[in-house]
mmCIF file of C-alpha atoms and ligand atoms in Angstrom:
data_model
loop_
_atom_site.group_PDB
_atom_site.id
_atom_site.type_symbol
_atom_site.label_atom_id
_atom_site.label_comp_id
_atom_site.label_asym_id
_atom_site.label_seq_id
_atom_site.Cartn_x
_atom_site.Cartn_y
_atom_site.Cartn_z
ATOM 1 C CA MET A 1 -24.151 -10.658 15.097
ATOM 2 C CA ASP A 2 -22.365 -14.033 15.384
ATOM 3 C CA SER A 3 -20.516 -15.218 18.499
ATOM 4 C CA THR A 4 -17.123 -14.008 17.206
ATOM 5 C CA GLN A 5 -18.503 -10.548 16.594
ATOM 6 C CA GLU A 6 -20.009 -10.505 20.093
ATOM 7 C CA LEU A 7 -16.658 -11.538 21.613
ATOM 8 C CA GLU A 8 -14.851 -8.897 19.660
ATOM 9 C CA LYS A 9 -17.333 -6.208 20.659
ATOM 10 C CA SER A 10 -16.771 -7.135 24.318
ATOM 11 C CA TYR A 11 -13.011 -7.499 24.420
ATOM 12 C CA HIS A 12 -11.253 -5.674 21.602
ATOM 13 C CA PHE A 13 -10.545 -1.946 21.424
ATOM 14 C CA ASP A 14 -13.345 -0.316 19.519
ATOM 15 C CA LEU A 15 -11.106 0.958 16.728
ATOM 16 C CA TYR A 16 -12.255 -0.513 13.443
ATOM 17 C CA ARG A 17 -15.512 0.187 11.690
ATOM 18 C CA ARG A 18 -15.840 -3.469 10.768
ATOM 19 C CA LEU A 19 -18.156 -4.881 8.153
ATOM 20 C CA PRO A 20 -20.652 -7.450 9.478
ATOM 21 C CA VAL A 21 -18.822 -10.567 8.358
ATOM 22 C CA THR A 22 -16.458 -13.037 10.049
ATOM 23 C CA LEU A 23 -13.980 -14.439 7.559
ATOM 24 C CA VAL A 24 -12.657 -17.904 8.278
ATOM 25 C CA LYS A 25 -11.014 -19.240 5.123
ATOM 26 C CA GLY A 26 -9.440 -18.117 1.840
ATOM 27 C CA LYS A 27 -8.231 -19.732 -1.386
ATOM 28 C CA GLY A 28 -7.033 -17.817 -4.427
ATOM 29 C CA ILE A 29 -9.282 -14.805 -4.970
ATOM 30 C CA TYR A 30 -12.050 -16.268 -2.772
ATOM 31 C CA VAL A 31 -12.772 -16.015 0.947
ATOM 32 C CA TRP A 32 -15.502 -17.699 2.999
ATOM 33 C CA ASP A 33 -17.328 -16.506 6.091
ATOM 34 C CA ALA A 34 -18.320 -18.453 9.199
ATOM 35 C CA GLN A 35 -21.689 -19.349 7.608
ATOM 36 C CA GLY A 36 -19.936 -20.826 4.569
ATOM 37 C CA ASP A 37 -20.838 -17.949 2.219
ATOM 38 C CA LYS A 38 -18.253 -17.258 -0.479
ATOM 39 C CA TYR A 39 -16.897 -13.839 -1.508
ATOM 40 C CA ILE A 40 -14.652 -12.585 -4.303
ATOM 41 C CA ASP A 41 -11.901 -10.536 -2.725
ATOM 42 C CA PHE A 42 -11.358 -7.214 -4.508
ATOM 43 C CA LEU A 43 -9.422 -5.736 -1.590
ATOM 44 C CA SER A 44 -6.642 -8.286 -0.866
ATOM 45 C CA GLY A 45 -6.309 -7.211 2.765
ATOM 46 C CA ILE A 46 -5.675 -3.669 1.429
ATOM 47 C CA ALA A 47 -3.071 -4.523 -1.226
ATOM 48 C CA VAL A 48 -1.439 -7.283 0.809
ATOM 49 C CA ASN A 49 -2.554 -10.674 -0.562
ATOM 50 C CA ALA A 50 -0.944 -10.132 -3.958
ATOM 51 C CA LEU A 51 -0.997 -13.880 -4.686
ATOM 52 C CA GLY A 52 -4.504 -14.296 -3.315
ATOM 53 C CA HIS A 53 -5.178 -16.443 -0.261
ATOM 54 C CA SER A 54 -3.246 -19.530 0.851
ATOM 55 C CA HIS A 55 -1.077 -19.569 -2.261
ATOM 56 C CA PRO A 56 0.889 -22.854 -2.350
ATOM 57 C CA ALA A 57 4.222 -20.967 -2.552
ATOM 58 C CA VAL A 58 3.412 -19.057 0.642
ATOM 59 C CA VAL A 59 2.087 -22.121 2.474
ATOM 60 C CA ARG A 60 5.168 -24.127 1.438
ATOM 61 C CA ALA A 61 7.585 -21.394 2.554
ATOM 62 C CA ILE A 62 5.872 -21.106 5.949
ATOM 63 C CA ARG A 63 5.893 -24.874 6.437
ATOM 64 C CA LYS A 64 9.516 -25.363 5.346
ATOM 65 C CA GLN A 65 11.040 -22.426 7.207
ATOM 66 C CA SER A 66 9.005 -22.874 10.386
ATOM 67 C CA GLN A 67 10.436 -26.374 10.684
ATOM 68 C CA LYS A 68 13.961 -24.947 10.465
ATOM 69 C CA LEU A 69 14.181 -21.587 12.263
ATOM 70 C CA ILE A 70 11.357 -19.133 12.991
ATOM 71 C CA HIS A 71 13.190 -16.454 14.903
ATOM 72 C CA THR A 72 16.581 -15.579 16.227
ATOM 73 C CA SER A 73 18.132 -12.197 16.867
ATOM 74 C CA ASN A 74 19.555 -9.695 14.418
ATOM 75 C CA ILE A 75 22.748 -10.205 16.396
ATOM 76 C CA TYR A 76 23.236 -13.253 14.134
ATOM 77 C CA TYR A 77 23.269 -13.797 10.376
ATOM 78 C CA THR A 78 20.412 -15.784 8.860
ATOM 79 C CA VAL A 79 20.174 -17.264 5.387
ATOM 80 C CA PRO A 80 16.637 -16.041 4.442
ATOM 81 C CA GLN A 81 17.405 -12.409 5.375
ATOM 82 C CA ALA A 82 20.585 -12.316 3.314
ATOM 83 C CA ARG A 83 18.843 -14.022 0.362
ATOM 84 C CA LEU A 84 15.881 -11.625 0.440
ATOM 85 C CA ALA A 85 18.140 -8.568 0.593
ATOM 86 C CA LYS A 86 19.991 -9.845 -2.491
ATOM 87 C CA LEU A 87 16.762 -10.629 -4.348
ATOM 88 C CA LEU A 88 15.218 -7.207 -3.674
ATOM 89 C CA CYS A 89 18.393 -5.320 -4.542
ATOM 90 C CA GLY A 90 18.850 -7.338 -7.726
ATOM 91 C CA LEU A 91 15.293 -6.657 -8.858
ATOM 92 C CA SER A 92 15.112 -3.000 -7.907
ATOM 93 C CA GLY A 93 18.615 -1.763 -8.666
ATOM 94 C CA TYR A 94 18.970 -0.483 -5.087
ATOM 95 C CA GLU A 95 22.012 -1.701 -3.181
ATOM 96 C CA ARG A 96 20.939 -2.100 0.443
ATOM 97 C CA ALA A 97 17.886 -3.354 2.314
ATOM 98 C CA PHE A 98 16.764 -2.930 5.918
ATOM 99 C CA PHE A 99 13.936 -5.167 7.160
ATOM 100 C CA CYS A 100 11.185 -4.400 9.647
ATOM 101 C CA ASN A 101 7.635 -5.629 10.276
ATOM 102 C CA SER A 102 5.226 -3.140 8.723
ATOM 103 C CA GLY A 103 4.791 -0.141 6.485
ATOM 104 C CA LEU A 104 4.855 2.339 9.302
ATOM 105 C CA GLU A 105 8.113 0.895 10.591
ATOM 106 C CA ALA A 106 9.663 1.169 7.134
ATOM 107 C CA ASN A 107 8.668 4.844 7.035
ATOM 108 C CA GLU A 108 9.959 5.420 10.555
ATOM 109 C CA ALA A 109 13.327 3.966 9.539
ATOM 110 C CA ALA A 110 13.386 6.181 6.433
ATOM 111 C CA ILE A 111 12.501 9.272 8.503
ATOM 112 C CA LYS A 112 15.335 8.530 10.924
ATOM 113 C CA LEU A 113 17.775 7.846 8.086
ATOM 114 C CA ALA A 114 16.813 11.107 6.364
ATOM 115 C CA ARG A 115 17.180 13.048 9.601
ATOM 116 C CA LYS A 116 20.586 11.506 10.317
ATOM 117 C CA ILE A 117 21.838 12.421 6.862
ATOM 118 C CA GLY A 118 20.237 15.880 7.113
ATOM 119 C CA ASN A 119 21.989 16.429 10.451
ATOM 120 C CA GLN A 120 25.319 15.392 8.924
ATOM 121 C CA LYS A 121 24.809 17.896 6.096
ATOM 122 C CA GLY A 122 23.806 20.676 8.487
ATOM 123 C CA LYS A 123 20.242 20.859 7.153
ATOM 124 C CA LYS A 124 17.769 22.437 9.526
ATOM 125 C CA GLY A 125 14.710 22.256 7.270
ATOM 126 C CA PRO A 126 11.677 19.971 7.363
ATOM 127 C CA ILE A 127 10.716 16.604 5.961
ATOM 128 C CA VAL A 128 8.019 17.422 3.433
ATOM 129 C CA SER A 129 4.895 15.371 2.731
ATOM 130 C CA PHE A 130 1.686 16.080 0.805
ATOM 131 C CA SER A 131 -1.948 16.752 1.624
ATOM 132 C CA GLY A 132 -4.036 13.592 1.560
ATOM 133 C CA ALA A 133 -0.976 11.440 2.294
ATOM 134 C CA PHE A 134 -1.008 8.298 4.380
ATOM 135 C CA HIS A 135 2.291 7.037 5.750
ATOM 136 C CA GLY A 136 1.149 5.075 8.810
ATOM 137 C CA ARG A 137 -0.075 5.768 12.309
ATOM 138 C CA SER A 138 2.953 6.470 14.497
ATOM 139 C CA ILE A 139 3.211 9.989 15.878
ATOM 140 C CA ALA A 140 5.803 10.890 13.217
ATOM 141 C CA SER A 141 3.896 9.338 10.345
ATOM 142 C CA ILE A 142 0.530 10.870 11.287
ATOM 143 C CA THR A 143 2.362 14.196 11.336
ATOM 144 C CA MET A 144 3.124 13.535 7.648
ATOM 145 C CA GLY A 145 -0.447 12.374 6.973
ATOM 146 C CA SER A 146 -3.812 13.974 6.411
ATOM 147 C CA GLU A 147 -5.531 16.337 8.842
ATOM 148 C CA LYS A 148 -8.036 13.631 9.835
ATOM 149 C CA LEU A 149 -5.241 11.376 11.186
ATOM 150 C CA ARG A 150 -3.573 14.139 13.196
ATOM 151 C CA LYS A 151 -6.662 15.513 14.924
ATOM 152 C CA GLY A 152 -6.579 15.066 18.720
ATOM 153 C CA PHE A 153 -2.939 13.929 18.942
ATOM 154 C CA ASP A 154 -1.192 17.216 19.749
ATOM 155 C CA PRO A 155 1.547 17.983 20.454
ATOM 156 C CA LEU A 156 2.994 16.577 17.249
ATOM 157 C CA PRO A 157 6.736 16.626 16.520
ATOM 158 C CA ASP A 158 8.343 19.592 14.791
ATOM 159 C CA GLY A 159 10.312 19.374 11.614
ATOM 160 C CA PHE A 160 7.571 18.331 9.188
ATOM 161 C CA LEU A 161 5.871 20.408 6.521
ATOM 162 C CA GLN A 162 2.863 19.525 4.423
ATOM 163 C CA LEU A 163 2.355 20.900 0.915
ATOM 164 C CA PRO A 164 -0.526 20.428 -1.541
ATOM 165 C CA TYR A 165 -0.241 17.234 -3.630
ATOM 166 C CA ASN A 166 0.344 17.587 -7.372
ATOM 167 C CA ASP A 167 1.004 21.343 -7.017
ATOM 168 C CA ILE A 168 4.177 22.222 -8.916
ATOM 169 C CA GLN A 169 4.212 25.894 -7.947
ATOM 170 C CA SER A 170 4.102 25.009 -4.278
ATOM 171 C CA ILE A 171 7.108 22.658 -4.392
ATOM 172 C CA GLU A 172 9.039 25.193 -6.482
ATOM 173 C CA LYS A 173 8.322 27.810 -3.835
ATOM 174 C CA ASN A 174 8.891 25.736 -0.708
ATOM 175 C CA LEU A 175 11.717 23.271 -1.395
ATOM 176 C CA ASN A 176 15.195 24.646 -0.799
ATOM 177 C CA LYS A 177 18.699 23.620 0.228
ATOM 178 C CA ASP A 178 17.609 23.342 3.863
ATOM 179 C CA THR A 179 14.835 20.793 3.138
ATOM 180 C CA THR A 180 15.784 17.386 4.537
ATOM 181 C CA ALA A 181 13.591 14.985 2.543
ATOM 182 C CA VAL A 182 10.335 14.596 0.637
ATOM 183 C CA PHE A 183 7.921 11.678 1.127
ATOM 184 C CA VAL A 184 5.477 10.970 -1.690
ATOM 185 C CA GLU A 185 3.114 8.226 -2.890
ATOM 186 C CA ALA A 186 2.914 7.364 -6.599
ATOM 187 C CA VAL A 187 -0.811 6.911 -6.071
ATOM 188 C CA GLN A 188 -2.356 8.128 -2.822
ATOM 189 C CA GLY A 189 -4.318 5.102 -1.694
ATOM 190 C CA GLU A 190 -5.937 6.155 1.565
ATOM 191 C CA GLY A 191 -6.249 9.681 0.164
ATOM 192 C CA GLY A 192 -8.800 8.462 -2.419
ATOM 193 C CA VAL A 193 -6.781 6.621 -5.113
ATOM 194 C CA ILE A 194 -5.196 9.768 -6.526
ATOM 195 C CA PRO A 195 -2.293 9.206 -8.932
ATOM 196 C CA ALA A 196 0.556 11.707 -8.920
ATOM 197 C CA ASP A 197 0.930 13.776 -12.095
ATOM 198 C CA LYS A 198 4.000 12.886 -14.108
ATOM 199 C CA GLU A 199 5.064 16.517 -14.424
ATOM 200 C CA PHE A 200 4.776 16.967 -10.663
ATOM 201 C CA ILE A 201 7.003 13.958 -9.938
ATOM 202 C CA VAL A 202 9.563 14.892 -12.587
ATOM 203 C CA THR A 203 9.765 18.434 -11.157
ATOM 204 C CA LEU A 204 10.039 17.003 -7.662
ATOM 205 C CA ARG A 205 12.977 14.846 -8.735
ATOM 206 C CA GLN A 206 14.677 17.858 -10.360
ATOM 207 C CA LEU A 207 14.181 20.048 -7.283
ATOM 208 C CA CYS A 208 15.485 17.306 -4.990
ATOM 209 C CA ASP A 209 18.592 16.990 -7.189
ATOM 210 C CA THR A 210 19.144 20.748 -7.254
ATOM 211 C CA HIS A 211 18.840 21.176 -3.483
ATOM 212 C CA ASP A 212 20.362 17.840 -2.397
ATOM 213 C CA ILE A 213 17.076 16.649 -0.858
ATOM 214 C CA LEU A 214 16.331 12.945 -0.328
ATOM 215 C CA LEU A 215 13.365 11.845 -2.434
ATOM 216 C CA ILE A 216 11.523 9.030 -0.664
ATOM 217 C CA PHE A 217 8.713 7.085 -2.335
ATOM 218 C CA ASP A 218 6.315 5.361 0.008
ATOM 219 C CA GLU A 219 5.671 2.218 -2.071
ATOM 220 C CA ILE A 220 3.871 0.426 0.737
ATOM 221 C CA GLN A 221 0.588 0.213 -1.153
ATOM 222 C CA THR A 222 1.909 0.642 -4.702
ATOM 223 C CA GLY A 223 4.848 -1.787 -4.586
ATOM 224 C CA PHE A 224 5.359 -5.232 -6.100
ATOM 225 C CA GLY A 225 3.310 -4.934 -9.256
ATOM 226 C CA ARG A 226 0.191 -3.199 -7.947
ATOM 227 C CA THR A 227 0.396 -0.320 -10.456
ATOM 228 C CA GLY A 228 1.467 -2.489 -13.391
ATOM 229 C CA HIS A 229 5.178 -1.909 -12.710
ATOM 230 C CA LEU A 230 7.379 -3.475 -10.039
ATOM 231 C CA PHE A 231 7.177 -0.150 -8.168
ATOM 232 C CA GLY A 232 4.864 2.828 -8.590
ATOM 233 C CA TYR A 233 7.694 5.299 -9.243
ATOM 234 C CA MET A 234 8.495 3.418 -12.462
ATOM 235 C CA ASN A 235 5.394 4.967 -14.025
ATOM 236 C CA PHE A 236 7.190 8.333 -14.038
ATOM 237 C CA GLY A 237 10.633 7.521 -15.473
ATOM 238 C CA ILE A 238 12.512 8.708 -12.355
ATOM 239 C CA LYS A 239 14.280 6.935 -9.495
ATOM 240 C CA PRO A 240 13.792 7.877 -5.836
ATOM 241 C CA ASP A 241 16.731 7.880 -3.400
ATOM 242 C CA ILE A 242 14.883 5.664 -0.939
ATOM 243 C CA ILE A 243 11.765 3.502 -1.182
ATOM 244 C CA THR A 244 9.729 1.993 1.625
ATOM 245 C CA VAL A 245 7.785 -1.227 1.055
ATOM 246 C CA ALA A 246 5.594 -3.634 3.056
ATOM 247 C CA LYS A 247 2.089 -5.041 2.410
ATOM 248 C CA ALA A 248 2.458 -7.251 -0.728
ATOM 249 C CA LEU A 249 6.091 -8.050 0.101
ATOM 250 C CA GLY A 250 4.956 -10.726 2.554
ATOM 251 C CA GLY A 251 1.740 -11.642 0.739
ATOM 252 C CA GLY A 252 -0.021 -11.621 4.129
ATOM 253 C CA PHE A 253 2.934 -12.366 6.371
ATOM 254 C CA PRO A 254 4.032 -9.152 8.142
ATOM 255 C CA ILE A 255 7.245 -7.653 6.774
ATOM 256 C CA GLY A 256 8.418 -4.222 5.647
ATOM 257 C CA ALA A 257 11.651 -2.918 4.152
ATOM 258 C CA VAL A 258 13.632 0.152 3.216
ATOM 259 C CA LEU A 259 15.643 0.001 -0.011
ATOM 260 C CA THR A 260 18.316 2.515 -0.941
ATOM 261 C CA SER A 261 21.842 3.020 -2.261
ATOM 262 C CA ASN A 262 25.016 1.920 -0.543
ATOM 263 C CA GLU A 263 25.965 5.532 0.121
ATOM 264 C CA ILE A 264 22.642 6.583 1.666
ATOM 265 C CA SER A 265 22.467 3.427 3.815
ATOM 266 C CA GLN A 266 25.741 4.528 5.407
ATOM 267 C CA GLY A 267 23.895 7.436 7.013
ATOM 268 C CA PHE A 268 23.162 4.866 9.727
ATOM 269 C CA THR A 269 25.950 3.328 11.765
ATOM 270 C CA TYR A 270 25.878 0.589 14.417
ATOM 271 C CA GLY A 271 23.172 1.172 16.990
ATOM 272 C CA ASP A 272 21.363 3.944 15.099
ATOM 273 C CA HIS A 273 18.381 1.752 14.339
ATOM 274 C CA GLY A 274 17.191 -1.840 14.689
ATOM 275 C CA THR A 275 14.355 -4.180 15.519
ATOM 276 C CA THR A 276 13.754 -7.458 17.335
ATOM 277 C CA PHE A 277 11.443 -9.146 14.832
ATOM 278 C CA GLY A 278 12.350 -7.293 11.632
ATOM 279 C CA GLY A 279 13.907 -9.522 8.996
ATOM 280 C CA ASN A 280 13.214 -12.730 10.916
ATOM 281 C CA PRO A 281 13.897 -15.928 8.953
ATOM 282 C CA LEU A 282 10.240 -16.909 8.612
ATOM 283 C CA ALA A 283 9.075 -13.524 7.260
ATOM 284 C CA CYS A 284 12.049 -13.266 4.882
ATOM 285 C CA SER A 285 11.608 -16.755 3.565
ATOM 286 C CA VAL A 286 7.905 -16.105 2.851
ATOM 287 C CA ALA A 287 8.734 -12.759 1.215
ATOM 288 C CA GLU A 288 11.308 -14.412 -1.030
ATOM 289 C CA SER A 289 8.707 -16.883 -2.227
ATOM 290 C CA VAL A 290 6.075 -14.151 -2.743
ATOM 291 C CA VAL A 291 8.359 -11.882 -4.750
ATOM 292 C CA SER A 292 9.764 -14.770 -6.816
ATOM 293 C CA THR A 293 6.235 -15.949 -7.612
ATOM 294 C CA ILE A 294 5.144 -12.432 -8.664
ATOM 295 C CA ILE A 295 8.108 -12.309 -11.059
ATOM 296 C CA ASN A 296 8.073 -15.910 -12.311
ATOM 297 C CA LYS A 297 4.318 -16.012 -12.958
ATOM 298 C CA GLU A 298 4.457 -12.634 -14.743
ATOM 299 C CA LEU A 299 1.877 -11.210 -12.381
ATOM 300 C CA ILE A 300 3.016 -7.627 -12.939
ATOM 301 C CA GLU A 301 2.002 -7.931 -16.586
ATOM 302 C CA ASN A 302 -1.280 -9.488 -15.478
ATOM 303 C CA ALA A 303 -1.826 -6.532 -13.121
ATOM 304 C CA ARG A 304 -1.208 -4.110 -15.978
ATOM 305 C CA GLN A 305 -3.552 -5.885 -18.409
ATOM 306 C CA GLN A 306 -6.335 -6.657 -15.947
ATOM 307 C CA GLY A 307 -6.067 -3.122 -14.570
ATOM 308 C CA LEU A 308 -6.705 -1.695 -18.029
ATOM 309 C CA TYR A 309 -9.577 -4.128 -18.523
ATOM 310 C CA LEU A 310 -11.138 -3.260 -15.156
ATOM 311 C CA LYS A 311 -10.908 0.465 -15.802
ATOM 312 C CA SER A 312 -12.323 0.234 -19.316
ATOM 313 C CA LYS A 313 -15.253 -1.943 -18.184
ATOM 314 C CA LEU A 314 -16.011 0.414 -15.311
ATOM 315 C CA GLU A 315 -15.822 3.406 -17.643
ATOM 316 C CA ARG A 316 -18.249 1.740 -20.039
ATOM 317 C CA VAL A 317 -20.926 0.996 -17.416
ATOM 318 C CA SER A 318 -20.417 4.309 -15.672
ATOM 319 C CA LYS A 319 -21.739 6.167 -18.714
ATOM 320 C CA LYS A 320 -25.128 4.891 -17.553
ATOM 321 C CA LEU A 321 -24.480 5.607 -13.853
ATOM 322 C CA PRO A 322 -24.938 9.285 -12.984
ATOM 323 C CA LEU A 323 -23.753 8.655 -9.408
ATOM 324 C CA VAL A 324 -20.203 7.975 -10.643
ATOM 325 C CA LYS A 325 -18.049 11.095 -10.645
ATOM 326 C CA GLU A 326 -14.690 9.733 -11.778
ATOM 327 C CA ILE A 327 -12.759 6.522 -12.351
ATOM 328 C CA ARG A 328 -9.015 6.717 -11.796
ATOM 329 C CA GLY A 329 -5.949 4.757 -10.781
ATOM 330 C CA MET A 330 -3.020 2.784 -12.087
ATOM 331 C CA GLY A 331 -2.850 -0.947 -12.747
ATOM 332 C CA LEU A 332 -4.854 -2.864 -10.175
ATOM 333 C CA MET A 333 -5.252 0.145 -7.911
ATOM 334 C CA VAL A 334 -8.536 1.583 -9.072
ATOM 335 C CA GLY A 335 -10.810 4.156 -7.461
ATOM 336 C CA VAL A 336 -14.402 4.952 -8.375
ATOM 337 C CA GLU A 337 -15.365 8.324 -6.949
ATOM 338 C CA LEU A 338 -19.088 8.569 -6.252
ATOM 339 C CA LYS A 339 -21.313 11.565 -5.700
ATOM 340 C CA ILE A 340 -22.634 9.861 -2.558
ATOM 341 C CA PRO A 341 -20.948 8.241 0.491
ATOM 342 C CA CYS A 342 -19.859 4.749 -0.478
ATOM 343 C CA ARG A 343 -20.340 2.723 2.724
ATOM 344 C CA PRO A 344 -23.921 1.699 1.821
ATOM 345 C CA ILE A 345 -22.640 0.592 -1.582
ATOM 346 C CA ILE A 346 -19.895 -1.586 -0.165
ATOM 347 C CA LEU A 347 -22.407 -3.185 2.220
ATOM 348 C CA LYS A 348 -24.590 -4.054 -0.761
ATOM 349 C CA MET A 349 -21.592 -5.420 -2.637
ATOM 350 C CA LEU A 350 -20.833 -7.552 0.417
ATOM 351 C CA GLU A 351 -24.375 -8.960 0.334
ATOM 352 C CA ARG A 352 -23.728 -9.866 -3.295
ATOM 353 C CA GLY A 353 -20.478 -11.644 -2.394
ATOM 354 C CA PHE A 354 -17.767 -9.028 -3.069
ATOM 355 C CA LEU A 355 -15.167 -7.519 -0.762
ATOM 356 C CA VAL A 356 -14.571 -3.939 -1.876
ATOM 357 C CA ASN A 357 -13.430 -0.968 0.153
ATOM 358 C CA CYS A 358 -14.450 2.614 0.732
ATOM 359 C CA THR A 359 -11.757 5.246 1.153
ATOM 360 C CA ALA A 360 -11.932 9.031 1.567
ATOM 361 C CA GLU A 361 -15.687 8.617 2.307
ATOM 362 C CA ASN A 362 -16.869 8.486 -1.295
ATOM 363 C CA VAL A 363 -14.262 6.537 -3.257
ATOM 364 C CA ILE A 364 -14.748 2.840 -3.867
ATOM 365 C CA ARG A 365 -11.283 1.340 -3.830
ATOM 366 C CA LEU A 366 -10.576 -1.827 -5.800
ATOM 367 C CA LEU A 367 -7.340 -3.682 -5.024
ATOM 368 C CA PRO A 368 -7.812 -7.261 -6.244
ATOM 369 C CA PRO A 369 -4.966 -9.759 -5.946
ATOM 370 C CA LEU A 370 -2.551 -9.714 -8.883
ATOM 371 C CA ILE A 371 -3.899 -13.148 -9.911
ATOM 372 C CA VAL A 372 -7.322 -11.660 -10.776
ATOM 373 C CA ARG A 373 -8.918 -12.959 -14.008
ATOM 374 C CA LYS A 374 -11.233 -11.348 -16.555
ATOM 375 C CA ARG A 375 -14.170 -13.376 -15.334
ATOM 376 C CA ASP A 376 -13.725 -12.049 -11.779
ATOM 377 C CA ILE A 377 -13.728 -8.516 -13.173
ATOM 378 C CA ASP A 378 -16.801 -9.187 -15.335
ATOM 379 C CA SER A 379 -18.632 -10.479 -12.306
ATOM 380 C CA LEU A 380 -17.614 -7.518 -10.135
ATOM 381 C CA VAL A 381 -18.578 -4.917 -12.742
ATOM 382 C CA LYS A 382 -21.953 -6.599 -13.392
ATOM 383 C CA ASN A 383 -22.814 -6.492 -9.686
ATOM 384 C CA PHE A 384 -21.428 -2.993 -9.229
ATOM 385 C CA TYR A 385 -23.657 -1.820 -12.065
ATOM 386 C CA ARG A 386 -26.739 -3.449 -10.523
ATOM 387 C CA VAL A 387 -26.083 -1.969 -7.091
ATOM 388 C CA LEU A 388 -25.399 1.528 -8.363
ATOM 389 C CA SER A 389 -28.250 1.613 -10.853
ATOM 390 C CA SER A 390 -30.708 0.674 -8.106
ATOM 391 C CA GLU A 391 -29.307 3.569 -6.002
ATOM 392 C CA LYS A 392 -29.945 5.871 -8.926
ATOM 393 C CA THR A 393 -33.594 4.804 -9.135
ATOM 394 C CA LYS A 394 -34.081 5.602 -5.477
ATOM 395 C CA SER A 395 -32.314 8.976 -5.401
HETATM 396 C C1 PLP B 1 1.020 4.335 1.528
HETATM 397 C C2 PLP B 1 1.032 3.701 2.880
HETATM 398 N N1 PLP B 1 2.035 3.966 3.717
HETATM 399 C C3 PLP B 1 2.105 3.410 4.947
HETATM 400 C C4 PLP B 1 1.128 2.554 5.390
HETATM 401 C C5 PLP B 1 1.206 1.956 6.769
HETATM 402 O O1 PLP B 1 1.487 0.606 6.684
HETATM 403 P P1 PLP B 1 1.203 -0.342 7.962
HETATM 404 O O2 PLP B 1 -0.270 -0.365 8.171
HETATM 405 O O3 PLP B 1 1.776 -1.661 7.542
HETATM 406 O O4 PLP B 1 1.930 0.251 9.116
HETATM 407 C C6 PLP B 1 0.038 2.244 4.540
HETATM 408 C C7 PLP B 1 -1.042 1.366 5.014
HETATM 409 O O5 PLP B 1 -2.141 1.373 4.528
HETATM 410 C C8 PLP B 1 0.003 2.833 3.260
HETATM 411 O O6 PLP B 1 -1.004 2.586 2.422
#
């Protein structure tokens, strides 16, 4: 344990099951630890560092804007906030943006907006979410999330209902004109990298139209190119009423947003919602540079192509790896489900110089930055094969 780890163990809440490494520096797809060892980052801060680490566009935006204006209040207009709202609306086809600081805050704003509109329409029914979902860690968003997140936090708020994910019969049975809204992820990230079925999403859209229910896509992990499209919902040929975004939007600088139509945004009036830091000039200026770089450098196309390459390489080696149960995902959001718990595997990958993640206990989650190259993938797959084949020999 190094001195940083000792300090942390003494003074920080004991909340994170940290890996035994202290990261001090990053550049592109690489990060370095305090001993100077180099790692290839196949996690990107959990789908955040879309441009990799210390991208010149991000560094420049921080430098330029921090010399002008870092923060003021939402009582005033600021140039970066107005510019970012225009950029996001122009790209997405939505008409209004609200800015906050994180994914959870974006979901909280969407929950409140849905409730306000539901109240206006006289709806008394729940906000629906799906088993295995992750929408953040506030009391409302854990109520929409998986059982594991909710345990020990009773009493939880009323007015939420959870249905099985990808189960068409269940949504047909349970959604009705009283239902307020539905929250869904295009690919459940924390739930184990589980993509939604197209038929399920198309039916969901139809049911929401029939019963005047707000369809809300949580694009916090899937947004900004991660799945090979600008947003995850675009894989299904439908359009949600509201989307929530964060993570990659700031490329590492905290920012979240809600995007929706003009009409739906008017569910809120003055004083209904707000934030001190949300949409501050520094965060918005960084986000503008991140999103523009993703578009201008054609990184969504790179995500699509490299995602296909990563999956096909993993599928090829997995034929010789009996411990692999399934490989799934979309774009650069790839999960490898193992027949064994994956923490020991990710520790071995760390020793070999790779940051990869374990989710849902036995799913190795790969979320490289959108700038990932074939040679990074080749190197990852080679090491993954070596680690897993040595496990096989032992078991
Ligand atoms: C799908 C999804 N929604 C919401 C969140 C919460 O975002 P944050 O941690 O920024 O509050 C996450 C974070 O992992 C997420 O993956």
